[in-house]
Coordinates of C-alpha atoms in Angstrom, one line a residue:
Chain A
Q1221 CA -0.2 -0.1 0.2
S1222 CA 1.2 3.5 -0.7
A1223 CA 1.7 6.1 1.2
L1224 CA 0.0 8.7 -1.1
T1225 CA -3.5 7.9 -2.5
Q1226 CA -3.7 8.7 -6.1
P1227 CA -6.8 7.5 -8.4
R1228 CA -5.9 4.7 -10.7
S1229 CA -6.7 6.1 -13.5
V1230 CA -7.9 9.4 -15.3
S1231 CA -8.9 10.0 -19.0
G1232 CA -9.8 12.8 -21.4
S1233 CA -10.4 13.5 -25.1
P1234 CA -7.3 15.9 -26.9
G1235 CA -7.8 19.7 -25.9
Q1236 CA -9.6 18.7 -22.7
S1237 CA -8.1 19.3 -18.6
V1238 CA -7.7 16.7 -16.4
T1239 CA -6.4 16.6 -12.7
I1240 CA -4.8 13.9 -10.9
S1241 CA -5.0 14.1 -6.8
C1242 CA -2.8 13.0 -4.6
T1243 CA -4.2 12.7 -0.7
G1244 CA -1.1 12.3 2.1
T1245 CA -1.4 13.4 5.6
S1246 CA -0.3 16.3 7.8
S1247 CA 3.2 14.2 8.1
D1248 CA 3.8 14.9 4.4
V1249 CA 1.8 16.9 1.9
G1250 CA -0.1 18.7 4.2
N1251 CA 3.1 19.8 6.1
Y1252 CA 6.1 20.7 3.6
K1253 CA 5.7 22.4 0.6
Y1254 CA 7.8 19.8 -1.7
V1255 CA 5.5 17.8 -3.1
S1256 CA 6.9 16.7 -6.6
W1257 CA 4.8 14.8 -9.8
Y1258 CA 6.5 12.3 -12.1
Q1259 CA 5.5 11.3 -15.7
Q1260 CA 6.8 7.9 -16.7
H1261 CA 6.3 6.5 -20.2
P1262 CA 6.0 2.6 -20.8
G1263 CA 9.7 1.6 -20.1
K1264 CA 11.4 5.1 -19.4
A1265 CA 12.6 6.4 -16.0
P1266 CA 10.6 8.8 -14.7
K1267 CA 10.8 12.5 -15.5
V1268 CA 9.9 15.6 -13.0
M1269 CA 7.1 17.9 -14.6
I1270 CA 6.4 19.8 -11.2
H1271 CA 8.5 20.0 -7.7
D1272 CA 7.7 22.6 -4.5
V1273 CA 4.0 21.8 -5.2
S1274 CA 3.8 23.9 -8.3
K1275 CA 6.7 24.9 -10.3
R1276 CA 7.9 23.5 -13.5
P1277 CA 11.0 23.0 -14.6
S1278 CA 12.8 24.3 -17.6
G1279 CA 11.4 22.4 -20.6
V1280 CA 8.1 21.1 -18.8
P1281 CA 4.9 22.8 -21.0
D1282 CA 3.2 25.2 -19.2
R1283 CA -0.2 22.9 -19.7
F1284 CA 1.1 21.4 -16.6
S1285 CA 0.4 22.8 -13.2
G1286 CA 0.5 21.9 -9.8
S1287 CA -1.3 23.2 -6.4
K1288 CA -1.9 21.9 -2.8
S1289 CA -4.7 22.3 -0.3
G1290 CA -4.2 20.6 3.0
N1291 CA -3.0 17.3 2.6
T1292 CA -4.0 16.9 -0.9
A1293 CA -1.7 17.9 -3.7
S1294 CA -3.1 18.3 -7.5
L1295 CA -1.7 17.8 -11.0
T1296 CA -3.6 19.5 -13.8
I1297 CA -2.5 18.8 -17.5
S1298 CA -4.5 21.3 -19.4
G1299 CA -5.0 21.4 -23.2
L1300 CA -4.4 17.3 -23.1
Q1301 CA -2.2 15.9 -26.1
A1302 CA -1.4 12.7 -26.8
E1303 CA 2.0 12.5 -25.8
D1304 CA 0.7 12.9 -22.3
E1305 CA -0.7 9.8 -22.1
A1306 CA 1.4 8.2 -19.6
D1307 CA 1.9 7.1 -15.9
Y1308 CA 2.3 10.0 -13.2
Y1309 CA 3.3 9.6 -9.7
C1310 CA 3.0 12.1 -7.1
C1311 CA 5.9 12.3 -4.4
S1312 CA 6.4 14.3 -1.0
Y1313 CA 9.1 14.9 1.6
A1314 CA 8.0 13.2 4.3
G1315 CA 10.7 14.4 7.1
T1316 CA 14.1 13.4 8.0
Y1317 CA 13.1 10.0 9.2
N1318 CA 11.0 8.9 6.1
F1319 CA 12.5 11.2 4.0
V1320 CA 10.3 10.7 0.6
V1321 CA 7.0 8.8 0.0
F1322 CA 5.1 8.5 -3.7
G1323 CA 1.7 7.9 -4.7
G1324 CA 0.6 4.4 -6.4
G1325 CA 0.6 6.2 -9.4
T1326 CA -2.2 7.5 -12.3
K1327 CA -2.8 6.3 -15.6
V1328 CA -3.8 8.7 -18.0
T1329 CA -5.6 8.0 -20.8
V1330 CA -6.2 10.2 -24.1
L1331 CA -9.4 9.3 -25.8
Chain B
Q1039 CA 24.2 17.5 -19.2
V1040 CA 24.0 15.1 -16.3
Q1041 CA 23.6 11.6 -17.0
L1042 CA 23.6 8.5 -14.2
Q1043 CA 24.3 5.3 -15.4
E1044 CA 23.4 2.1 -13.5
S1045 CA 25.6 -1.2 -13.8
G1046 CA 25.2 -4.8 -11.9
P1047 CA 24.1 -8.3 -12.2
G1048 CA 20.9 -8.9 -13.7
L1049 CA 20.2 -11.8 -11.4
V1050 CA 20.6 -12.7 -8.1
K1051 CA 19.7 -15.5 -5.9
P1052 CA 17.2 -15.7 -3.0
S1053 CA 19.3 -14.9 0.2
E1054 CA 22.3 -13.3 -1.6
T1055 CA 23.4 -9.5 -1.7
L1056 CA 22.3 -7.3 -4.5
S1057 CA 24.8 -4.7 -5.9
L1058 CA 24.6 -2.3 -7.9
T1059 CA 26.4 0.9 -9.0
C1060 CA 25.7 4.3 -10.1
T1061 CA 27.8 6.3 -12.4
V1062 CA 27.5 10.0 -12.7
S1063 CA 28.8 11.7 -15.7
G1064 CA 29.1 15.5 -16.9
G1065 CA 28.9 16.7 -13.0
S1066 CA 30.5 16.2 -9.9
I1067 CA 28.7 14.2 -7.3
S1068 CA 29.7 16.3 -4.6
N1069 CA 27.1 18.9 -2.8
Y1070 CA 24.5 16.8 -4.2
Y1071 CA 21.9 14.0 -2.7
W1072 CA 21.6 10.9 -4.5
S1073 CA 19.1 8.5 -4.3
W1074 CA 18.0 4.6 -5.3
I1075 CA 14.4 4.4 -6.0
R1076 CA 13.0 0.9 -7.8
Q1077 CA 9.7 -0.2 -9.2
P1078 CA 8.7 -3.9 -9.4
P1079 CA 7.3 -4.8 -12.8
G1080 CA 3.9 -3.4 -12.9
K1081 CA 4.1 -1.4 -9.8
G1082 CA 4.9 2.0 -8.4
L1083 CA 8.2 3.5 -6.8
E1084 CA 9.4 3.2 -3.8
W1085 CA 12.2 5.3 -2.5
I1086 CA 15.2 3.1 -1.2
G1087 CA 17.2 5.8 0.3
Y1088 CA 19.9 8.6 -0.5
I1089 CA 23.6 9.1 0.0
Y1090 CA 25.2 12.9 0.3
D1091 CA 28.8 13.1 -1.0
S1092 CA 30.0 13.3 2.8
G1093 CA 29.0 9.9 3.3
R1094 CA 25.5 11.3 5.3
T1095 CA 23.2 8.2 4.6
S1096 CA 19.0 8.2 5.2
Y1097 CA 17.4 4.9 4.6
N1098 CA 13.7 4.2 3.6
P1099 CA 12.5 2.5 7.0
S1100 CA 10.7 -0.7 5.6
L1101 CA 14.1 -1.4 4.3
K1102 CA 16.9 0.2 6.8
S1103 CA 17.8 -3.2 8.3
R1104 CA 19.0 -4.4 4.7
V1105 CA 20.3 -1.3 2.8
T1106 CA 23.5 0.3 2.2
I1107 CA 24.2 3.0 0.1
S1108 CA 28.0 4.2 -0.1
V1109 CA 29.4 7.0 -2.3
D1110 CA 32.8 7.1 -3.8
T1111 CA 33.5 10.7 -4.9
S1112 CA 37.2 9.7 -6.7
K1113 CA 35.2 7.9 -9.2
N1114 CA 31.9 9.8 -9.2
Q1115 CA 30.0 7.0 -8.1
F1116 CA 27.8 5.1 -5.4
S1117 CA 26.7 2.1 -4.5
L1118 CA 23.6 0.4 -3.2
K1119 CA 24.0 -2.9 -1.1
L1120 CA 20.3 -4.7 -0.6
S1121 CA 21.1 -7.8 1.6
S1122 CA 19.0 -11.4 1.8
V1123 CA 16.7 -10.5 -1.0
T1124 CA 13.8 -12.4 -1.8
A1125 CA 11.8 -12.4 -5.3
A1126 CA 9.7 -9.0 -3.4
D1127 CA 13.0 -7.5 -4.6
T1128 CA 12.8 -8.1 -7.8
A1129 CA 12.5 -4.7 -9.7
V1130 CA 13.7 -2.0 -11.9
Y1131 CA 16.6 0.2 -9.7
Y1132 CA 16.8 3.2 -10.6
C1133 CA 19.4 6.0 -9.5
A1134 CA 18.7 9.6 -9.4
R1135 CA 19.6 13.3 -8.3
D1136 CA 17.7 15.1 -5.5
G1137 CA 19.6 18.2 -5.6
L1138 CA 21.3 20.3 -2.9
F1139 CA 18.3 19.3 -0.5
P1140 CA 16.8 16.2 -0.2
D1141 CA 13.2 17.1 -0.6
G1142 CA 12.2 14.3 -3.4
N1143 CA 12.7 16.7 -6.4
F1144 CA 14.5 14.3 -8.7
D1145 CA 15.8 16.1 -11.7
Y1146 CA 17.9 13.3 -13.0
W1147 CA 18.0 9.7 -13.3
G1148 CA 19.2 6.9 -14.6
Q1149 CA 17.6 4.4 -17.4
G1150 CA 17.0 1.5 -14.7
T1151 CA 18.1 -1.8 -14.6
L1152 CA 16.0 -4.8 -14.3
V1153 CA 17.1 -7.2 -11.1
T1154 CA 15.7 -10.2 -10.6
V1155 CA 15.4 -12.5 -7.9
S1156 CA 15.6 -16.2 -8.8
S1157 CA 17.7 -19.1 -8.1

């Protein structure tokens, strides 16, 4: 069982928006501003899409955005494109003892 | 451009020790946190542990009794040892760079290496 809870799958048509939730606790997501999101295509290594809750690394399209409210973080993909079809994982800092915890992953399907 | 490359045996027998090395190129291993992360086939990501260039380490509590991560700054490498492996340790093992602070922002990853535990 993963420490952070994500929906197993979400889907949308090209051009639509989808939002993936990531629910943790007051010991991780709720207590720190260090939530990151990773995109993983089949057979590939994960790629960071969002870090520090809402910051986009250089080169990541601005249709990817992140936010947080309480113990739940969210990743929104606006203007969904075919290449966005992948697995997405959230990750939160959980303090010096647990360090980081991941969500179970969400499969995004572009219809 | 920083690049990471995992190396080590792809097959390990049950009860033995899994050993992997991550070689960092295109940048120095110094002043950063470096992690091992694994992914069982068809499943999600699990953080194993990190090391800083000074040798300071932190491990996932669920694996702590079996994990050792070490660093060789002269070779720009860091390594993972996982003892007493079982089939449940079969996974793709990734090495990744965290950053100047270990906050889970893994900006560079190796391609991953599949390690199968089987007799």
